[in-house]
Coordinates of C-alpha atoms in Angstrom, one line a residue:
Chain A
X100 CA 104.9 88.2 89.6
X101 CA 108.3 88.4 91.0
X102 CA 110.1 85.1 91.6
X103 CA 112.7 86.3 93.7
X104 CA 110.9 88.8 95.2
X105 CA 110.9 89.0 99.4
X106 CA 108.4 86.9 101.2
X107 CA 106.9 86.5 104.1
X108 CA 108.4 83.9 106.7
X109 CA 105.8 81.1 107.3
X110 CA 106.9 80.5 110.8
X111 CA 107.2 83.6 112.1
X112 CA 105.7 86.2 109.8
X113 CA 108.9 88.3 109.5
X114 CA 110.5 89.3 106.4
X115 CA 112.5 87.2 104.5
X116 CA 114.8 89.1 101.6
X117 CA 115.0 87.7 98.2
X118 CA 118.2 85.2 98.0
X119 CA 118.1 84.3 101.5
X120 CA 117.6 80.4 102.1
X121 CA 117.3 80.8 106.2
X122 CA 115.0 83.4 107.6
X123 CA 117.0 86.0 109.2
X124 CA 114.6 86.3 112.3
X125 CA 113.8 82.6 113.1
X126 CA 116.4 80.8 111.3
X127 CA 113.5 78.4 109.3
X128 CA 114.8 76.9 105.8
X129 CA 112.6 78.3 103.4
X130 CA 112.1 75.9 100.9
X131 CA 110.9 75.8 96.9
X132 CA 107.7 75.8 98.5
X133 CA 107.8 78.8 100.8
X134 CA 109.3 80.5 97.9
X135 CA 106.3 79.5 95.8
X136 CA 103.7 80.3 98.4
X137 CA 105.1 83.8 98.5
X138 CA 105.5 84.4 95.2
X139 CA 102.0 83.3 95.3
X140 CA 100.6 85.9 98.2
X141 CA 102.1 88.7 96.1
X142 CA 104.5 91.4 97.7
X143 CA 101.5 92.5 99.1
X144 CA 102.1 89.9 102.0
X145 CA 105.3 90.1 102.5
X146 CA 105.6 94.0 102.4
X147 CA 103.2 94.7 105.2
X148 CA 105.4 92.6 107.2
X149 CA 107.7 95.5 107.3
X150 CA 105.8 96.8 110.6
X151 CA 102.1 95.4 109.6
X152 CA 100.7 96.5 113.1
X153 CA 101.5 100.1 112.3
X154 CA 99.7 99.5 109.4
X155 CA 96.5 97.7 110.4
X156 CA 96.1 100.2 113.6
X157 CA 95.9 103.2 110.7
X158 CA 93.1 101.6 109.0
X159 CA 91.2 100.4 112.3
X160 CA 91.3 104.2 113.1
X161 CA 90.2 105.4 109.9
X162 CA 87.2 102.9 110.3
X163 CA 86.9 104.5 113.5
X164 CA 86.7 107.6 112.5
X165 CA 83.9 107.0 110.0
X166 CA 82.0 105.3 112.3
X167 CA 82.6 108.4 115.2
X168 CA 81.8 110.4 111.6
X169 CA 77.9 108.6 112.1
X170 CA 77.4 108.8 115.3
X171 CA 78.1 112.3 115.7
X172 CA 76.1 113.3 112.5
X173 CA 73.0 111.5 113.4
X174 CA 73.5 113.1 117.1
X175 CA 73.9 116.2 116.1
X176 CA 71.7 116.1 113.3
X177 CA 68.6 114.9 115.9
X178 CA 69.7 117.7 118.1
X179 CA 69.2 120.0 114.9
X180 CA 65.8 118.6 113.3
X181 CA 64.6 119.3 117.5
X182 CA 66.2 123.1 117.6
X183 CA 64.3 123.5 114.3
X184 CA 61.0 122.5 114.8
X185 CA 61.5 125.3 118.0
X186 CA 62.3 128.0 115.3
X187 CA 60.0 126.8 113.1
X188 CA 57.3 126.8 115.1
X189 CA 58.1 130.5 116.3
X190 CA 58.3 131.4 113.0
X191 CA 54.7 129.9 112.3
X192 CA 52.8 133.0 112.9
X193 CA 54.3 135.1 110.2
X194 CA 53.8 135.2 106.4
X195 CA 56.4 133.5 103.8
X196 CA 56.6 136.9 101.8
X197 CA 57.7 139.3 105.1
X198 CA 60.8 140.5 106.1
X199 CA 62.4 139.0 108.8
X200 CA 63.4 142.2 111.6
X201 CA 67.1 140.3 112.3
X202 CA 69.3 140.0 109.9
X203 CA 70.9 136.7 109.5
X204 CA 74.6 136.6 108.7
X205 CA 74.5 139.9 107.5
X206 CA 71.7 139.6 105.4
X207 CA 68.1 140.6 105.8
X208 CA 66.0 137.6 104.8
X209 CA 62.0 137.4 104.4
X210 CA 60.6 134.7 106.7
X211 CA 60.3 132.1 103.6
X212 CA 63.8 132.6 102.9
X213 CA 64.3 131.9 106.4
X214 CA 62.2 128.7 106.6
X215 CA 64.2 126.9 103.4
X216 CA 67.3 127.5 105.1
X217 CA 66.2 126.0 108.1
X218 CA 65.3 122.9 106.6
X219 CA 68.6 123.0 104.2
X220 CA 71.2 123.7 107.7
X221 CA 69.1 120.6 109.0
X222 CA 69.7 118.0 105.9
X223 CA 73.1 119.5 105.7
X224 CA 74.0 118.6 109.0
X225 CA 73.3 114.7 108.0
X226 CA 74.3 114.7 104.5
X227 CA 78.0 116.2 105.3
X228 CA 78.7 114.0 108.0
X229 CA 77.6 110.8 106.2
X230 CA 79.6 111.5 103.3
X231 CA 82.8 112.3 105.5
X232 CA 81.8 108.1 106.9
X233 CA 81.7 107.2 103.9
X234 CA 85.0 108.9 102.0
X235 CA 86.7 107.6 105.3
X236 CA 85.6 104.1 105.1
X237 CA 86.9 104.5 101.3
X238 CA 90.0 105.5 102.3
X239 CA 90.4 102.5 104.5
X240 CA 89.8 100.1 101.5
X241 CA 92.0 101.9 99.7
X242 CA 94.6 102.1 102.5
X243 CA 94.8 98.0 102.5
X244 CA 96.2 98.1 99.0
X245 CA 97.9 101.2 99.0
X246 CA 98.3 102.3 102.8
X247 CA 100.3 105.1 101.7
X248 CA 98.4 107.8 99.8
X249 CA 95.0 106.3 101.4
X250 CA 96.6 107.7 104.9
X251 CA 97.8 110.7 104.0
X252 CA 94.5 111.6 102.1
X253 CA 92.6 110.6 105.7
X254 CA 95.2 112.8 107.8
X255 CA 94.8 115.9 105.5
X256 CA 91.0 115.3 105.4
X257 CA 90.8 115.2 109.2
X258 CA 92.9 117.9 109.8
X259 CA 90.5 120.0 107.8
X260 CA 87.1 118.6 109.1
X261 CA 89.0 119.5 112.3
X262 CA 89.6 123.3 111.3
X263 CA 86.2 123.7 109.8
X264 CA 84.7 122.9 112.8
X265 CA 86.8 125.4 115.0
X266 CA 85.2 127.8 112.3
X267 CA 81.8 127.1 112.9
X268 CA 82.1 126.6 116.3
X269 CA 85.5 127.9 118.0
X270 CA 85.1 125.7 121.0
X271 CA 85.4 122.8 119.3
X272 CA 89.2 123.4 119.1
X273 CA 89.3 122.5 122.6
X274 CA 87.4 119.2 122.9
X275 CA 87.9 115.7 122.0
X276 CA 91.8 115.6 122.3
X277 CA 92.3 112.4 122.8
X278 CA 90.4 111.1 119.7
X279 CA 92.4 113.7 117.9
X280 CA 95.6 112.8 119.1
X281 CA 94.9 109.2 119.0
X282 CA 94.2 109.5 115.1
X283 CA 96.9 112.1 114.0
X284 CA 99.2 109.0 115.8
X285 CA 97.7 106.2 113.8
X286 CA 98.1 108.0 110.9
X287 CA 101.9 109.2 111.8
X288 CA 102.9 105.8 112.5
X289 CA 101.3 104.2 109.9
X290 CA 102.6 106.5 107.1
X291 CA 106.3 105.7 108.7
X292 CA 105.8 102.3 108.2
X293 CA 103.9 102.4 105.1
X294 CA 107.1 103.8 103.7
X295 CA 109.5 101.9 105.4
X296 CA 107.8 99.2 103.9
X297 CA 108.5 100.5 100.3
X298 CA 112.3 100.8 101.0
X299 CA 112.2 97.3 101.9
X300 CA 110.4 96.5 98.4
X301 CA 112.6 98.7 97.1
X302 CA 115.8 96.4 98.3
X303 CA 117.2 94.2 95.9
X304 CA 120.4 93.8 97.1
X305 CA 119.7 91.5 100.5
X306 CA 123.1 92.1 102.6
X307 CA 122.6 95.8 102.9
X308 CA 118.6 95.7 103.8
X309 CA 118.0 96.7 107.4
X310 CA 115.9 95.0 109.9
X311 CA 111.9 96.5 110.2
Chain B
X54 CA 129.2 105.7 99.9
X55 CA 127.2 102.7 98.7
X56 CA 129.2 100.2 101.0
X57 CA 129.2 100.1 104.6
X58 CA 132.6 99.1 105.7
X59 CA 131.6 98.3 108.8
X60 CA 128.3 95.7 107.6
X61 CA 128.6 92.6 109.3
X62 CA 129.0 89.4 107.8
X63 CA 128.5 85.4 109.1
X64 CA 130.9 84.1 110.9
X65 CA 130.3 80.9 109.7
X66 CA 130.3 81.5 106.1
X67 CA 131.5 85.0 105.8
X68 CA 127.8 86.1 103.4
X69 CA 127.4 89.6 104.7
X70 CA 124.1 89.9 107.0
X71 CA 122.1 92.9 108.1
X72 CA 122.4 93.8 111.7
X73 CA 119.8 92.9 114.2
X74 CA 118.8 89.5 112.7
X75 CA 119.3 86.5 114.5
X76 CA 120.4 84.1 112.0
X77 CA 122.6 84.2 108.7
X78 CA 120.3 84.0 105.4
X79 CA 122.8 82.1 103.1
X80 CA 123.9 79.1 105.7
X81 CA 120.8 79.2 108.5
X82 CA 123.6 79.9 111.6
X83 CA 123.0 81.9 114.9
X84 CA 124.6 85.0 114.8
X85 CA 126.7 86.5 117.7
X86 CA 124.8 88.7 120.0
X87 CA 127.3 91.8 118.3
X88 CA 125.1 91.1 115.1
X89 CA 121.8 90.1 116.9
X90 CA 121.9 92.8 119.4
X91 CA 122.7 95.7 117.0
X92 CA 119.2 97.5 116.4
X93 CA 120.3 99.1 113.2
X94 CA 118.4 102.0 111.1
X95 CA 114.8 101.9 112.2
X96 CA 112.5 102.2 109.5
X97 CA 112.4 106.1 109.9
X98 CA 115.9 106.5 109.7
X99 CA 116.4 104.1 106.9
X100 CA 120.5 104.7 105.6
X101 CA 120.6 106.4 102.1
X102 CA 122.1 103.5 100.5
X103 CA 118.7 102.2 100.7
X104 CA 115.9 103.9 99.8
X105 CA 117.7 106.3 97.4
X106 CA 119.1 110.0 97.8
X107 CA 116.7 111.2 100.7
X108 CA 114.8 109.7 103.7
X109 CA 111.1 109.2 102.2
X110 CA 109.9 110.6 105.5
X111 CA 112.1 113.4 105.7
X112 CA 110.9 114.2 101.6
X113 CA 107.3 114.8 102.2
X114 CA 107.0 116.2 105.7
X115 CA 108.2 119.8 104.4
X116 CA 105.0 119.2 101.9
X117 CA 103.0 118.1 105.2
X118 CA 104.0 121.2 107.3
X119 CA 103.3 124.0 104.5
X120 CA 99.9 121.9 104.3
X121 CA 99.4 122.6 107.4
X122 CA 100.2 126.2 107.8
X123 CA 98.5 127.0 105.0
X124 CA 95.1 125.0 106.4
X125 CA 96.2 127.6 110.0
X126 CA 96.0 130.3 108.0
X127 CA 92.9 129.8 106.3
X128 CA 91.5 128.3 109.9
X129 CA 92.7 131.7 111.5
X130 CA 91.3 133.7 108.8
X131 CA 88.0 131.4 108.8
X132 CA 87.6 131.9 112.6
X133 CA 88.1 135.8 112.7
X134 CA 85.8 136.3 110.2
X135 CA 83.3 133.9 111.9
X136 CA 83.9 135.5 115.3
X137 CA 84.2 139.3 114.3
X138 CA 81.3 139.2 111.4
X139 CA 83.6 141.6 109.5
X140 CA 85.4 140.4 106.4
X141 CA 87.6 142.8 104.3
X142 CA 89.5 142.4 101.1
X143 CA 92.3 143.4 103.0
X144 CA 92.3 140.4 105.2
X145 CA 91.8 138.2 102.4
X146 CA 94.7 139.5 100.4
X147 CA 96.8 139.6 103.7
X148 CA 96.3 135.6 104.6
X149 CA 97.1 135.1 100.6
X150 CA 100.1 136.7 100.7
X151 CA 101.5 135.0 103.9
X152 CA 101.3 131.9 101.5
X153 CA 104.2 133.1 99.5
X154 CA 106.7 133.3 102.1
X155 CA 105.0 129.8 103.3
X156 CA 105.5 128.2 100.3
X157 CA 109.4 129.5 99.3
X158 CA 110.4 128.7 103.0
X159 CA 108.9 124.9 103.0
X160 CA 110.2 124.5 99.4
X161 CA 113.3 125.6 99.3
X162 CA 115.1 122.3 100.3
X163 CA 112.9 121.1 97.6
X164 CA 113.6 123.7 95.0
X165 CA 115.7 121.4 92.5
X166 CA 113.1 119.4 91.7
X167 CA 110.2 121.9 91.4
X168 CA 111.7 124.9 90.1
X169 CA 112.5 123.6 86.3
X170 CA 109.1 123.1 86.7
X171 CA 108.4 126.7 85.8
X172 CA 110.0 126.5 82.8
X173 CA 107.6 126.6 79.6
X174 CA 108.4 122.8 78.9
X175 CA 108.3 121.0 75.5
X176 CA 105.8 124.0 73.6
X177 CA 104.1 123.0 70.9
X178 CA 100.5 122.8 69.5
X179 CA 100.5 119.6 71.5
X180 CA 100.6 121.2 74.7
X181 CA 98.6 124.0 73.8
X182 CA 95.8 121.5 72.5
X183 CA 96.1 119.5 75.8
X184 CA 96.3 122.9 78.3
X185 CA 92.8 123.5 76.1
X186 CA 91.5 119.9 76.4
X187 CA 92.0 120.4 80.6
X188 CA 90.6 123.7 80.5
X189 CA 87.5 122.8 78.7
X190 CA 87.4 119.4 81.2
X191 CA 87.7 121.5 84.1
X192 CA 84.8 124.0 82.5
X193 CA 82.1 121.3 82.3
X194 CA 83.1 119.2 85.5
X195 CA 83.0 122.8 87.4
X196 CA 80.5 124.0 85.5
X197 CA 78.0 121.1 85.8
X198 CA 79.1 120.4 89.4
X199 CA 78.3 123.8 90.9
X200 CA 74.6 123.7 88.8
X201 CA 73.4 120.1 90.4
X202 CA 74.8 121.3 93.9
X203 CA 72.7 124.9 93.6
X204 CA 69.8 122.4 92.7
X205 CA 70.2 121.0 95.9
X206 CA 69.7 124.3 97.4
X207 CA 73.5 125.2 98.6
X208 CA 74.3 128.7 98.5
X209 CA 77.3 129.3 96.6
X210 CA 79.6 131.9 98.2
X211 CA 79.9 135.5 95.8
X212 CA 83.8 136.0 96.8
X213 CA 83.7 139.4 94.5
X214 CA 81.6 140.9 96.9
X215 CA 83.7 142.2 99.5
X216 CA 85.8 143.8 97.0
X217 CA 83.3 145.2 94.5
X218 CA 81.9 147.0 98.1
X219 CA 85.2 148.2 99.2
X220 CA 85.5 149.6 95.7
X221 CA 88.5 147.8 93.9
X222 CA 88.9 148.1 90.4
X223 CA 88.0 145.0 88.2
X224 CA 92.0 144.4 86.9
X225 CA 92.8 144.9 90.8
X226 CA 90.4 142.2 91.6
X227 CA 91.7 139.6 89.0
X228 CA 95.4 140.2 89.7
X229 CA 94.4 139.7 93.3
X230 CA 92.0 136.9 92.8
X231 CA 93.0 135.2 89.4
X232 CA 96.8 135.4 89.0
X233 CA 98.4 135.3 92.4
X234 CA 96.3 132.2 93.7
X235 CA 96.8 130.3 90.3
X236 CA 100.3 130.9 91.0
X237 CA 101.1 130.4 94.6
X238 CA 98.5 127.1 94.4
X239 CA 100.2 125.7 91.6
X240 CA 103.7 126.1 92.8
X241 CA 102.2 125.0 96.0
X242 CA 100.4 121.8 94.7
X243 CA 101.5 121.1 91.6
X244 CA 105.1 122.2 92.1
X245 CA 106.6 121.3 96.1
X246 CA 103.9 118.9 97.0
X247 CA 103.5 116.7 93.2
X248 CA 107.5 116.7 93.0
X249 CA 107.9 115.2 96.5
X250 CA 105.3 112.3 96.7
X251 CA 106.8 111.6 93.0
X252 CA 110.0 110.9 94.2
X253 CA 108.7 109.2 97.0
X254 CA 105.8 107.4 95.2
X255 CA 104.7 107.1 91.9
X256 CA 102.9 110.0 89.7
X257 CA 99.6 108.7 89.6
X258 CA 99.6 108.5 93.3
X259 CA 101.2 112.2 93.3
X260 CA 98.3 113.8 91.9
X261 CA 95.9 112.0 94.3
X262 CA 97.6 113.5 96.9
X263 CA 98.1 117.0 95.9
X264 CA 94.5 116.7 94.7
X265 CA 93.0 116.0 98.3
X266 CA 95.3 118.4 99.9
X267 CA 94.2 121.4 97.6
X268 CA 90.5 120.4 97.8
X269 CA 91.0 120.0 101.9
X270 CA 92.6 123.6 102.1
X271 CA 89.7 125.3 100.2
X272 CA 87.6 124.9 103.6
X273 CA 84.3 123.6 102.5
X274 CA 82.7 120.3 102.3
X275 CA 80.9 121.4 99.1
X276 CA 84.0 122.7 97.1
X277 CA 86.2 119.5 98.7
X278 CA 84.4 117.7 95.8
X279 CA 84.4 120.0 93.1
X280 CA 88.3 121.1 93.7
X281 CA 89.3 117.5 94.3
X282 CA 88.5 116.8 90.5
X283 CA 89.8 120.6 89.3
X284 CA 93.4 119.7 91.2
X285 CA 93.4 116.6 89.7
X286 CA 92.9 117.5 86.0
X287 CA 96.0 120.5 86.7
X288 CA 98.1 117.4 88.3
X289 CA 97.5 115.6 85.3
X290 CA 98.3 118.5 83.2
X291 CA 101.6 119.4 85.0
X292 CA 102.7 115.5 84.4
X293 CA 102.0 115.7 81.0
X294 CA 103.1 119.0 79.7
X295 CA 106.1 118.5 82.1
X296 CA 105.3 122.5 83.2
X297 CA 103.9 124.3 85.5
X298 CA 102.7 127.3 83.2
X299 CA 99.9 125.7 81.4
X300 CA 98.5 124.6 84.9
X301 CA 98.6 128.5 86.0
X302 CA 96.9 129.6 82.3
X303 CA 94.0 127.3 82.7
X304 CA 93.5 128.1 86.6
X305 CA 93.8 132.0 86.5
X306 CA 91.5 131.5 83.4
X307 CA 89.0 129.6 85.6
X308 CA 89.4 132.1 88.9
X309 CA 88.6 134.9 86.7
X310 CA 85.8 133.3 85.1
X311 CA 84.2 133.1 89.0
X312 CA 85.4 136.5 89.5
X313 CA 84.0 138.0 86.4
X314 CA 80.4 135.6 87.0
X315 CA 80.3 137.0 90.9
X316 CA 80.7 140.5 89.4
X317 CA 78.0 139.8 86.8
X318 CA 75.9 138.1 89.6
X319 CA 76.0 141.1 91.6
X320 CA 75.4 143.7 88.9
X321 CA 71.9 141.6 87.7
X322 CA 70.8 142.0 91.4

């Protein structure tokens, strides 16, 4: 635990640097006891006061995202158990052990064939999307004690998901903008921070830090 | 460089005080509006006295940007294929060699850190028994991984396919598929992208990152797993053997292990 270490102003939530005895934004004394409670919080607290909003609006979104992650699964994934009993049930009169007369992706496939991947696209649909929830909502605990990495690990990871849509279904490129936008914005602004925060730790000379 | 000559100080008891705070930190007194007005460095354009030689932000983002076209690439390769229903070995080899010029150009501000990288490093039967150690890690972990997924009933893709059709020879296809990737994705990875969230991080966080970015890239949900772990063992490797070589050993060993299975796959059928 770092005794002199930066802390967070009790009156105003700003930063106060190591040394100082007034806080620079508010002008409070900090006392042997604000020292102590800060010292106490960690440099957790007082480094997400660098530009905590930044911070906290990242993680909000990458709970968002999860949650959008769910929703769209499970909609999807209805819409997919529905389309399948319809193919299903045309493919009912035919024999497991005959050859299907379309080939499917390139590839000519007997009607058994056909039926397990039916039911596997189906499950798929569900399984993928729940486990992008939950690696997102993972990311966001991680991201509350280690914003950095934890955000740039979501952005990349959406950015993918995002691409392997448009590869399975090209006019997804086109929709939900503002959700994208929204999100690669969070993430932006929250990595900016996230590392404008470390400077700060970074700072152990008071006079030269810079404001957040 | 270190001082500012122009960093203001209290009036009122001459302790030099960061501009754009309101009150002194040593003696608790206003400022003047010249002090309290001054915005200063925001927090993206941080001085270099501060946070060391380079702007954090201004580090990583050529990292970001040859994330992303490399992830373009792959998407514009990915939707061709998808819309066309023609792939060819041609392509493939095409979109992997627009990586190398990708990689150089978004590196090369970079290059002093991650260019001694490619030298052999300490060598030793040390490193040799730890490149054999990750290799045989990355073996089982693979290994194992693909085998519970396939019991799931997910269809592995045969990438030898295309090629072994269009008639390549078998060295072709492993200089092709084994060398050049284990080269360009560990420069890539290991190289531009470990070296620049090291500086701006620390190394364990490093090798998260360039794990999840080389999983991300491969373009599947199933392999996003299985390569998050096989990045992660190389990023571990590279910070050990201080090298990039080893890393390139074990993965061309592993590409051509696929390679050389796909083959065999498609020989038994």
């Amino acid at each position: 635990m770092r005794q002199s270490g930066p802390i967070t102003c009790r009156k105003c939530n700003s930063l106060v640097p190591a040394g100082d005895q007034f806080c620079p934004t508010c002008g409070k004394q900090i006392t042997a006891l604000d020292r102590s409670i800060g010292a106490a919080l960690g440099p957790e607290a007082a480094l997400s006061a660098g530009r905590p909003e930044a911070i906290r609006k990242a993680v909000r979104w990458m709970i968002i995202l999860g949650v959008l992650f769910i929703v769209f699964g499970t909609f999807f994934g209805m819409k997919n158990v529905s389309d399948a009993r319809v193919a299903k049930s045309a493919l009912a009169l035919y024999e497991d052990d005959m050859v299907f007369p379309v080939e499917v992706n390139g590839k000519s496939m007997t009607v058994g064939e056909l039926r397990r991947r039916i039911d596997f696209e189906l499950y798929s649909m569900f399984v993928v999307n729940y486990l992008l929830a939950i690696a997102m909502f993972g990311l966001s605990f991680w991201a509350r004690r280690s914003p950095f990495p934890a955000m740039i690990t979501a952005l990349c990871l959406y950015l993918a998901v995002n691409v392997l849509n448009a590869i399975a279904e090209p006019a997804s490129l086109a929709q939900g903008w503002l959700i994208k936008i929204l999100f690669v914005a969070a993430m932006i602004g929250g990595l900016k921070a996230a590392l404008a925060a470390r400077a700060q730790e970074r700072l152990d000379a008071p006079p030269a830090s810079p404001a957040a | 460089m270190d001082s500012d000559p122009r960093s203001p100080v209290c009036p009122a008891c001459s302790r030099p005080v960061r501009p754009g705070t309101s009150f002194c930190g040593g003696c608790g007194a206003p400022l003047p509006p010249s002090i309290a007005d001054d915005a200063g460095p925001s927090g993206a354009e941080l001085p270099a006295s501060v946070v060391g030689p380079v702007n954090p932000w201004r580090r990583i983002l050529p990292s970001i940007w040859m994330w992303i076209l490399l992830l373009a690439v792959n998407g514009v390769v990915g939707i061709y294929v998808r819309i066309t229903e023609t792939s060819s070995p041609s392509l493939l080899v095409a979109a992997e060699l627009l990586g190398i010029p990708i990689v150089l150009l978004c590196g090369f501000r970079s290059r002093t850190s991650w260019a001694k990288l490619l030298r052999s490093g300490p060598f030793g039967a040390r490193s040799l028994l730890f490149a054999a150690a990750a290799l045989g890690v990355i073996f089982v972990w693979m290994n194992g991984y693909f085998f519970l997924v396939s019991l799931l009933g997910v269809e592995t893709l045969n990438e030898a396919e295309d090629f072994v059709r269009a008639g390549w020879p078998v060295f072709a296809m492993l200089v092709v598929g084994s060398l050049l990737p284990a080269a360009i994705e560990e420069v890539a990875f290991r190289g531009v992208v470990q070296a620049a969230f090291e500086e701006v991080g620390n190394a364990r966080e490093a090798i998260l990152i360039q794990a999840g970015m080389f999983a991300f890239l491969h373009l599947s949900p199933v392999v996003f797993v299985s390569h998050f772990g096989f990045g992660w063992v190389l990023g571990y490797l590279r910070l050990r053997s201080r090298s990039l070589l080893p890393g390139m050993l074990v993965h061309a060993l592993w590409n051509a292990w696929v390679i050389l299975g796909d083959i065999g796959e498609m020989g038994a059928a």
